[in-house]
Coordinates of C-alpha atoms and ligand atoms in Angstrom, one line a residue:
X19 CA 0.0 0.0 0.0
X20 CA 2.6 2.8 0.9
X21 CA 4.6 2.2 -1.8
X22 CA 1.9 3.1 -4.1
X23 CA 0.9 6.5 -2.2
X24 CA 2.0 9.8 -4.0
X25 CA 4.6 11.6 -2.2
X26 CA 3.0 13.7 -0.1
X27 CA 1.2 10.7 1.7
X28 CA 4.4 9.1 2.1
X29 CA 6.0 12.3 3.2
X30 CA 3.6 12.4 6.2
X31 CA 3.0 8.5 6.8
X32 CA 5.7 6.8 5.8
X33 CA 7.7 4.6 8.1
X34 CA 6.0 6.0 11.2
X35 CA 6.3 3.1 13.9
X36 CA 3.4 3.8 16.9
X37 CA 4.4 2.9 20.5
X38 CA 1.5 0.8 22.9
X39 CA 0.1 4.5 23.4
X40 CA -0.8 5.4 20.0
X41 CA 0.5 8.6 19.6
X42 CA -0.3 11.1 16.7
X43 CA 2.7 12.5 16.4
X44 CA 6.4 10.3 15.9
X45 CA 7.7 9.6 19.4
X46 CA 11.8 10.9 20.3
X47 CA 13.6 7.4 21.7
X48 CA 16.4 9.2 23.1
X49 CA 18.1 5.8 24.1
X50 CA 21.4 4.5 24.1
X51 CA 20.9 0.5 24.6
X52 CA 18.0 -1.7 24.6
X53 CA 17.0 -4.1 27.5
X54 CA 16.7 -8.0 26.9
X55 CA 13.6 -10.1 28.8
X56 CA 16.2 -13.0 29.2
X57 CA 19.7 -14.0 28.4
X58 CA 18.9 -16.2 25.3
X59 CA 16.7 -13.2 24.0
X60 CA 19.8 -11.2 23.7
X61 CA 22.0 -14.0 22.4
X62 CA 19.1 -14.4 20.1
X63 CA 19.4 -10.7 19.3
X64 CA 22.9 -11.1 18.5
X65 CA 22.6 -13.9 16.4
X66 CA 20.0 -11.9 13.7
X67 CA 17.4 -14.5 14.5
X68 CA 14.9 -12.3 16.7
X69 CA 14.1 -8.0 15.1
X70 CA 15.0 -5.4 17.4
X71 CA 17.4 -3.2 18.4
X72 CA 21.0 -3.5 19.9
X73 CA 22.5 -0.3 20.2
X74 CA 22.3 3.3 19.2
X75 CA 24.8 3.6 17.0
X76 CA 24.0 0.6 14.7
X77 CA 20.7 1.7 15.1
X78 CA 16.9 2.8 17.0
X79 CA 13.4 3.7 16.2
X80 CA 13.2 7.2 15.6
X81 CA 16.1 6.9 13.2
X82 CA 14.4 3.8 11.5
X83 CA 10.8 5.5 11.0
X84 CA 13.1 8.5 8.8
X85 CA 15.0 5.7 7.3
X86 CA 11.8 3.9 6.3
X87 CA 10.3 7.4 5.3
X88 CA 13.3 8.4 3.0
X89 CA 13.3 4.9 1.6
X90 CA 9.8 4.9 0.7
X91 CA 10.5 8.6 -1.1
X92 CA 13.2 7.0 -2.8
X93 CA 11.8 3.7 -3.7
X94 CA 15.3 2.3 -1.8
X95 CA 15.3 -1.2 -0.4
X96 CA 17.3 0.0 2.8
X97 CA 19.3 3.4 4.0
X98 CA 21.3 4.1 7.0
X99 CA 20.9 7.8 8.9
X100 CA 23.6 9.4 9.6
X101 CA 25.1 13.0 11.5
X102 CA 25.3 14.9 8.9
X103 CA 25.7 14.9 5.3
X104 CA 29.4 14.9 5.3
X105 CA 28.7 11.6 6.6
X106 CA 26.8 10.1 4.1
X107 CA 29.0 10.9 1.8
X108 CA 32.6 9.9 3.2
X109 CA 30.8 6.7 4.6
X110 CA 29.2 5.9 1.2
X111 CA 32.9 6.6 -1.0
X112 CA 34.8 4.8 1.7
X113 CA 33.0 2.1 3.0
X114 CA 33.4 0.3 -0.4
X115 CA 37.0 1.1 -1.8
X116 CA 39.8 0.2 -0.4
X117 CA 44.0 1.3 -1.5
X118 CA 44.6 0.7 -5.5
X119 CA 40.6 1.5 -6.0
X120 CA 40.3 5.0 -8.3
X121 CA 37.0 6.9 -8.6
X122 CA 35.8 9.2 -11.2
X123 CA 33.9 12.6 -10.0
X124 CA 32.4 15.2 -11.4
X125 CA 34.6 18.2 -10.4
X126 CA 31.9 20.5 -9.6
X127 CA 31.2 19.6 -6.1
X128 CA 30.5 21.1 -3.0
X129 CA 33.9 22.0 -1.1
X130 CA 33.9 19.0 1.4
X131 CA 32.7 16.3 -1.2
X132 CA 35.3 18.0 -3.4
X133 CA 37.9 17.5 -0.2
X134 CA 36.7 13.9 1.0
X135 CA 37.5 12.5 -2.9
X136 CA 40.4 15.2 -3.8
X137 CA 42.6 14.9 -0.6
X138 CA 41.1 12.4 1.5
X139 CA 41.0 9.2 -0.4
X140 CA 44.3 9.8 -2.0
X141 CA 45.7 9.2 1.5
X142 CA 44.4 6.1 2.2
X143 CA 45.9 5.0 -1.7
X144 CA 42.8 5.6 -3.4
X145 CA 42.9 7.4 -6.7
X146 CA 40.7 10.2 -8.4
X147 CA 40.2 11.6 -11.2
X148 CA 38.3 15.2 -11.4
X149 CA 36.6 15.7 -14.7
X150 CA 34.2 18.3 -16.5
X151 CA 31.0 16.0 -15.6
X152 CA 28.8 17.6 -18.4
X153 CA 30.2 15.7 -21.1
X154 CA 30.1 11.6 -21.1
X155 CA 33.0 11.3 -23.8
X156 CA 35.0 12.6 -20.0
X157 CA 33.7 9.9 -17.8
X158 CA 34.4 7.2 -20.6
X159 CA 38.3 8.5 -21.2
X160 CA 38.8 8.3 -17.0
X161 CA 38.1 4.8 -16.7
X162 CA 40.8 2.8 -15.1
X163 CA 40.9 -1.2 -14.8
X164 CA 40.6 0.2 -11.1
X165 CA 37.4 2.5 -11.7
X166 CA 34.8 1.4 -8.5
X167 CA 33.1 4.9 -8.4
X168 CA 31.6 7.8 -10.2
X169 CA 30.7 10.1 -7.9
X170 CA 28.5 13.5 -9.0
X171 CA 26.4 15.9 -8.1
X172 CA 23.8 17.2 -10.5
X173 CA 22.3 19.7 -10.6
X174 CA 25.9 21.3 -9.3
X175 CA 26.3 23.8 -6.5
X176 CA 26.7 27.1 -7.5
X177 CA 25.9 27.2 -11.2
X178 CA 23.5 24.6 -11.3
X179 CA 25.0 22.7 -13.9
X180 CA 23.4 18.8 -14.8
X181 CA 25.0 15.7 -15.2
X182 CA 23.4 13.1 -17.7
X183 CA 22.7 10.2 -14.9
X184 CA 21.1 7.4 -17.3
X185 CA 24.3 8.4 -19.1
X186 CA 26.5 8.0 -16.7
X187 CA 25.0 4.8 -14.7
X188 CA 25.3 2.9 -18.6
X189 CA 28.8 3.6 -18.7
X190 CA 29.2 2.7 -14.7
X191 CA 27.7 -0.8 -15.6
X192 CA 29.9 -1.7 -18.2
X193 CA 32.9 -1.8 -16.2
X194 CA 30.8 -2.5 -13.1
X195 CA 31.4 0.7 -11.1
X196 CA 29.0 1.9 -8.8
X197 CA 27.6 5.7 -9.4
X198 CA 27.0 7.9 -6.1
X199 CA 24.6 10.7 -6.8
X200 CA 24.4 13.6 -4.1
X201 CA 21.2 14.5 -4.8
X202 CA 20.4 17.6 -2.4
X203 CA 20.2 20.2 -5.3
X204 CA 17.9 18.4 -6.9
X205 CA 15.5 17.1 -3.9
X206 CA 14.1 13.6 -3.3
X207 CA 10.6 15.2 -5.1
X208 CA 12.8 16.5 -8.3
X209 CA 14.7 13.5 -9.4
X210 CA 15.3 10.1 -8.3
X211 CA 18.9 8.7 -9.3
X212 CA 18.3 4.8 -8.4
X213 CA 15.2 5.0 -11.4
X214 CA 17.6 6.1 -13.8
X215 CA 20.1 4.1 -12.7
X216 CA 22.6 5.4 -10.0
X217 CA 23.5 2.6 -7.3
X218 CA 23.7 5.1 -4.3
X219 CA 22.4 7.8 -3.5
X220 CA 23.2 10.8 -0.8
X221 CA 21.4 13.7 1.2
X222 CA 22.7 16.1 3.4
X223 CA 19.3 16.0 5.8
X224 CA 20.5 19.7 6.6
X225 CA 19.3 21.4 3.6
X226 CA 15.2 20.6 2.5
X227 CA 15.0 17.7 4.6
X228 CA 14.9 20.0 7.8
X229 CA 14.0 22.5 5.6
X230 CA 14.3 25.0 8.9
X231 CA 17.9 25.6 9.4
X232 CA 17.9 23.6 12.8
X233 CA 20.2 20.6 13.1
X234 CA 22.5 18.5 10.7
X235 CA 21.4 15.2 9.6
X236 CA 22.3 13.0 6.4
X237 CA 21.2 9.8 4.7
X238 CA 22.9 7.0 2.4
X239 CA 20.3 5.1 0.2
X240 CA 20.4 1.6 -1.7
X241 CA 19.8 -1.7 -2.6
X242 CA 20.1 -4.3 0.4
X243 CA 22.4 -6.0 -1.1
X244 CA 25.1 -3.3 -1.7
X245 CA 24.3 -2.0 2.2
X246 CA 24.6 -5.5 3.3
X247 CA 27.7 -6.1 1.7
X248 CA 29.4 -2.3 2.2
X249 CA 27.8 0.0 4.7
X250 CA 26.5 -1.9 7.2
X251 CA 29.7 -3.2 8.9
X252 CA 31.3 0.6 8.0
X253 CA 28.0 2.2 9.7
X254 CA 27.9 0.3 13.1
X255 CA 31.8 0.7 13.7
X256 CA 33.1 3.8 12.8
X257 CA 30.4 5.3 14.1
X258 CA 28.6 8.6 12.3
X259 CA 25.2 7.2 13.1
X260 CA 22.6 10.2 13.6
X261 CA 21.4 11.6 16.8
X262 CA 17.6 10.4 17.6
X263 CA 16.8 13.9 18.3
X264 CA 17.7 14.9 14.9
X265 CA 15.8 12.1 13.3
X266 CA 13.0 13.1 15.0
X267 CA 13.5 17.1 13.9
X268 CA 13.8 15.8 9.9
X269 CA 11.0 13.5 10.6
X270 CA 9.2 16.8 11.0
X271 CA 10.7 18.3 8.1
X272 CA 9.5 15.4 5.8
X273 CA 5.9 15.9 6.8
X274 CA 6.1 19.5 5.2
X275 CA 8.8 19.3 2.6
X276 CA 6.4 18.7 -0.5
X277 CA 5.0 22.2 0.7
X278 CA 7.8 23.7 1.4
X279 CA 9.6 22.7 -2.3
X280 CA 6.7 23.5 -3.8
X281 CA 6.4 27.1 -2.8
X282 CA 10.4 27.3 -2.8
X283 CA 10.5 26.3 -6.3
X284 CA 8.1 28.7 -7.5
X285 CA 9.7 31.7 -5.5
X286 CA 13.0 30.9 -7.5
X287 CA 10.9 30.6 -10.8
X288 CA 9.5 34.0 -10.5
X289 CA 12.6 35.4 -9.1
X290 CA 14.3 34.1 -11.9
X291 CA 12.2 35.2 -14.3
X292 CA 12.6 38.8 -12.9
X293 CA 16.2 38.6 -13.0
X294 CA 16.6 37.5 -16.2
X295 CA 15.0 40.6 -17.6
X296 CA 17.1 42.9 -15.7
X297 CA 19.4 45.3 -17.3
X298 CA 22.1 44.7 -14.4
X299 CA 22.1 40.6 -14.7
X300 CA 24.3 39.5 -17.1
X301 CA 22.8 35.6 -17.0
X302 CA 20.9 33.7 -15.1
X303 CA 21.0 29.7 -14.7
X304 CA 18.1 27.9 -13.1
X305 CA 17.2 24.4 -14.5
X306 CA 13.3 25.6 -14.3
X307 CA 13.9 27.7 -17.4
X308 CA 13.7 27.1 -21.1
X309 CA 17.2 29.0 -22.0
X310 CA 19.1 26.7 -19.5
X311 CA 22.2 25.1 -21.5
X312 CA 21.0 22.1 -20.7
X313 CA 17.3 22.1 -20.9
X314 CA 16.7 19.1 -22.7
X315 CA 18.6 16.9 -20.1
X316 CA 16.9 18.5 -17.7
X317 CA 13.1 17.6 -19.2
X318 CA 14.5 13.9 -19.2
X319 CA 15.5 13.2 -15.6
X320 CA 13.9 15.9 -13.2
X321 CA 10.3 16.5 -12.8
X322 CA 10.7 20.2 -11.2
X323 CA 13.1 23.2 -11.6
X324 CA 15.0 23.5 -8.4
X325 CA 14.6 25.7 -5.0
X326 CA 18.0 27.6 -6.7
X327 CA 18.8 29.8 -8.7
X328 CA 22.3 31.2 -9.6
X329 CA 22.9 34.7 -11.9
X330 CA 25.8 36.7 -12.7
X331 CA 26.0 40.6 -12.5
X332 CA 27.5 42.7 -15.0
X333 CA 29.5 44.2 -12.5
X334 CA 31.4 41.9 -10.8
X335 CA 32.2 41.6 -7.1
X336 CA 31.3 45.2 -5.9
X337 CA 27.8 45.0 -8.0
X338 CA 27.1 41.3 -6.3
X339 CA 27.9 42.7 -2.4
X340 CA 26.3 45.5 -2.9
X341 CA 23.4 43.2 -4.1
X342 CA 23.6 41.3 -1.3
X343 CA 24.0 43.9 1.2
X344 CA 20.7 46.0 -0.3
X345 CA 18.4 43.0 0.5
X346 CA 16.4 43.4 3.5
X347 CA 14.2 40.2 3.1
X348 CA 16.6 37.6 1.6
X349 CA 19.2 36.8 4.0
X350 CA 23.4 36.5 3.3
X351 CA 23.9 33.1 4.5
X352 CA 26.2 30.0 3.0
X353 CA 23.1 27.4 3.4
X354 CA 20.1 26.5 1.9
X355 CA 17.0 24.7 1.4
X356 CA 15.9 26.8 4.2
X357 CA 12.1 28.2 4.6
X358 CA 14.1 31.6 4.8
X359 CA 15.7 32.6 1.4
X360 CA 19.8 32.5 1.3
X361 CA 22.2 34.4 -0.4
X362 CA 25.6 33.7 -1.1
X363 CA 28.9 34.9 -2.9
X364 CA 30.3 31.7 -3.6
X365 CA 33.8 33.1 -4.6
X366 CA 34.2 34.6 -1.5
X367 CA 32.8 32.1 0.7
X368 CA 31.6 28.4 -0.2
X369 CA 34.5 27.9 -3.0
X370 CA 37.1 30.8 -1.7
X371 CA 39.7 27.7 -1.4
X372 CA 39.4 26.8 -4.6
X373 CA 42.4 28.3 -6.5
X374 CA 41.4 30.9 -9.0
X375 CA 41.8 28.2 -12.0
X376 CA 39.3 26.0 -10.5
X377 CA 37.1 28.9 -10.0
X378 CA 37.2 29.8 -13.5
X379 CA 36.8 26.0 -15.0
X380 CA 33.2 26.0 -13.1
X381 CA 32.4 29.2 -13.7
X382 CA 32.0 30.8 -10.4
X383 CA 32.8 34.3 -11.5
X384 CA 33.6 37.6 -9.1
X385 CA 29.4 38.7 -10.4
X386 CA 28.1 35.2 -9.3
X387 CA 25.4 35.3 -6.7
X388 CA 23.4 31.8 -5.3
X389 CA 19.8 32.4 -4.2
X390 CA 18.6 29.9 -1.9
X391 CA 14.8 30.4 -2.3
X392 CA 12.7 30.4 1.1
X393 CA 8.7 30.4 1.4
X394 CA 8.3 34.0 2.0
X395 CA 5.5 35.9 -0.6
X396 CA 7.1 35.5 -3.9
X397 CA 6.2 39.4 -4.5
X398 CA 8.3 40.1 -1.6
X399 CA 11.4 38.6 -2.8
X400 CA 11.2 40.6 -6.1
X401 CA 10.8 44.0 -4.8
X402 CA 13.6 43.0 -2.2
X403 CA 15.9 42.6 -5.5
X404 CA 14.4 45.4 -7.5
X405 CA 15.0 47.9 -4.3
X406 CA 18.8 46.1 -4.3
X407 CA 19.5 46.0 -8.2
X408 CA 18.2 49.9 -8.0
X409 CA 20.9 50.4 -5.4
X410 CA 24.6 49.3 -7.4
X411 CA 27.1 51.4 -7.1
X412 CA 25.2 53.9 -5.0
Ligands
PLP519 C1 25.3 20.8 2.4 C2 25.7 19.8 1.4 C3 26.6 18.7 1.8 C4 27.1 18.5 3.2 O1 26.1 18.3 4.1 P1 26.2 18.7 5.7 O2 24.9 18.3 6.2 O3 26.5 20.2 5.7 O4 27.3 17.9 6.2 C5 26.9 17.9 0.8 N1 26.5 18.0 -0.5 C6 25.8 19.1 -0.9 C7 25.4 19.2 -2.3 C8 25.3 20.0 0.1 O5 24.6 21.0 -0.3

């Protein structure tokens, strides 16, 4: 039955496990350890022959019901909830490579995945190879003997950027690689990577999950098999399982998230509409419109623009902080997927370690500005930029 529901119902259903009391709302189980009835209960525990819990950090109810929940959003056979979505991501790379392994990743990545596969692996003796993700002909040339992983993002923090996933996953399976899509940009309600073929697939919790800016969370999704066979043993001994508090805070966020997207998406529309007819704005990328580069990649494998929207000015650094300092309503923060609407100036904040070549290979120019669109009145928003736009150089 609940796989079938649209979702919205599974958004607000899904997963929900009811104590002996029946309560309405999800119940917190702030608890470290489970108790046993009797000695061969817990040795039956132990075994895997009896359900239940064993311990906090392999895992507990109120983490379970937003496993269940994302996994029913995802259609995912199992997923593992984890402290943030750093997390997810350095426990979903690691857990299945070990030294001699190389992956293959899209270079335009947020800064920490960008780190994690960069620096990190190449510690440990694992390879990588950054290429311009938009064009397949780049993930077929960096295949190794080695390859195990294609990691991406799509659509691409800041300039929203897409990756071709039914693409990519084809070339994955001939040399059986497994592909790891973060998939916050897009949202679980926007695109769903394992339908067109990606193996894993990773949220930071942080961004529309919560939705509210109030605690970190993240998520690893898949098949059993690879979770089994991977995470599991990764998961319950080193340890960045997710706080049952927090579960219970992005269990929260689920139940509105369809709203929330939905309003957030068409803010960023309008906004970017506006935008893009200003004489100030030099471009303007958001997947939702038609004169995106890649529209047509777009149509195939996302059902919704995005709650983003990136746009250059035609003056540069001083025109985008004085942008940013003339809003009132839209705040200057480095997050998103917030009910609040976010700016940013990536070049001076989210990819100001990135040397200046990098900067210019994904295009994150001195003008470049990333709106994070919140729920406010859409009307508000665009006299907030048309007061700010108004103000340059003043
Ligand atoms: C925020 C974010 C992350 C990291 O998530 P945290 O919850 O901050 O650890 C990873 N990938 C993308 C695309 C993000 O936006």
């Amino acid at each position: 039955m609940s796989k079938n529901w649209r979702p919205a119902t599974k958004l607000v259903h899904g997963g929900t496990l009811r104590s002996q009391y029946g309560e309405t709302s999800e119940a917190i189980f702030l608890t470290q350890g489970f108790v046993y009835e009797n000695s061969a209960a817990a040795e039956a525990r132990f075994k895997g022959e009896t359900d239940g819990f064993i311990y906090a950090r392999y895992g507990s109810p109120t983490n379970d019901m937003f496993e269940k929940r994302m996994c029913l959003l995802e259609n995912a056979e199992d997923a593992r909830a984890t402290a943030s979505g750093m997390a997810a991501v350095t426990a979903a790379i690691l857990c299945q490579l070990k030294a001699g392994d190389h992956i293959v990743a899209a270079r335009a990545l947020f800064g920490s995945c960008r780190w994690v596969v960069e620096t990190l692996a190449p510690k440990y003796g694992i390879e990588c190879t950054l290429i311009d993700g938009k064009d397949l002909a780049n993930w077929e040339k960096a295949i190794r003997p080695t390859t195990k992983v294609f990691f991406l993002e799509s659509p691409t923090n800041p300039t929203l950027e897409v990756v071709d996933l039914e693409g990519v996953a084809k070339l994955a399976n001939q040399v059986g690689a497994k592909v790891v899509v973060d998939n916050v940009f897009a949202t679980p309600l926007f695109q769903k990577p394992l339908e067109l073929g990606a193996h894993i697939v990773v949220y930071s919790a942080t961004k529309h999950i919560d939705g509210q800016g109030r605690c970190l969370g993240g998520v690893v999704l898949s098949d059993k098999e690879w979770i089994d066979a991977n995470l599991h043993d990764y998961f319950r001994h080193s340890g960045p399982a997710m706080s049952p508090f927090n579960a219970w805070v992005l269990l929260k966020g689920l139940e509105t998230m369809a709203l929330r997207v939905k309003q957030q998406t068409e803010n960023a529309t309008k906004v970017a509409d506006f935008l893009a007819g200003h004489s100030a704005v030099a471009k303007v990328i958001y997947p939702g419109r038609k004169d995106h580069p890649q529209a047509d990649i777009i149509a195939r494998q996302m059902t919704g623009g995005s709650t983003l929207v990136a746009f250059e000015l035609k003056g540069g650094k001083n025109a985008a902080f004085s942008v940013q300092d003339g809003l009132d309503v839209v705040m200057i923060s480095n997050n998103l997927g917030d009910a609040k609407s976010l700016i940013t100036h990536p070049a001076t904040t989210t990819h100001k370690n990135l040397t200046e070549d990098a900067r210019v290979e994904l295009g994150i120019s001195p003008g470049l500005l990333r709106l994070s669109a919140g729920i406010e009145d859409a009307d508000d928003l665009i006299e907030d930029f048309d007061r700010a736009l108004s103000k340059i150089g003043k």
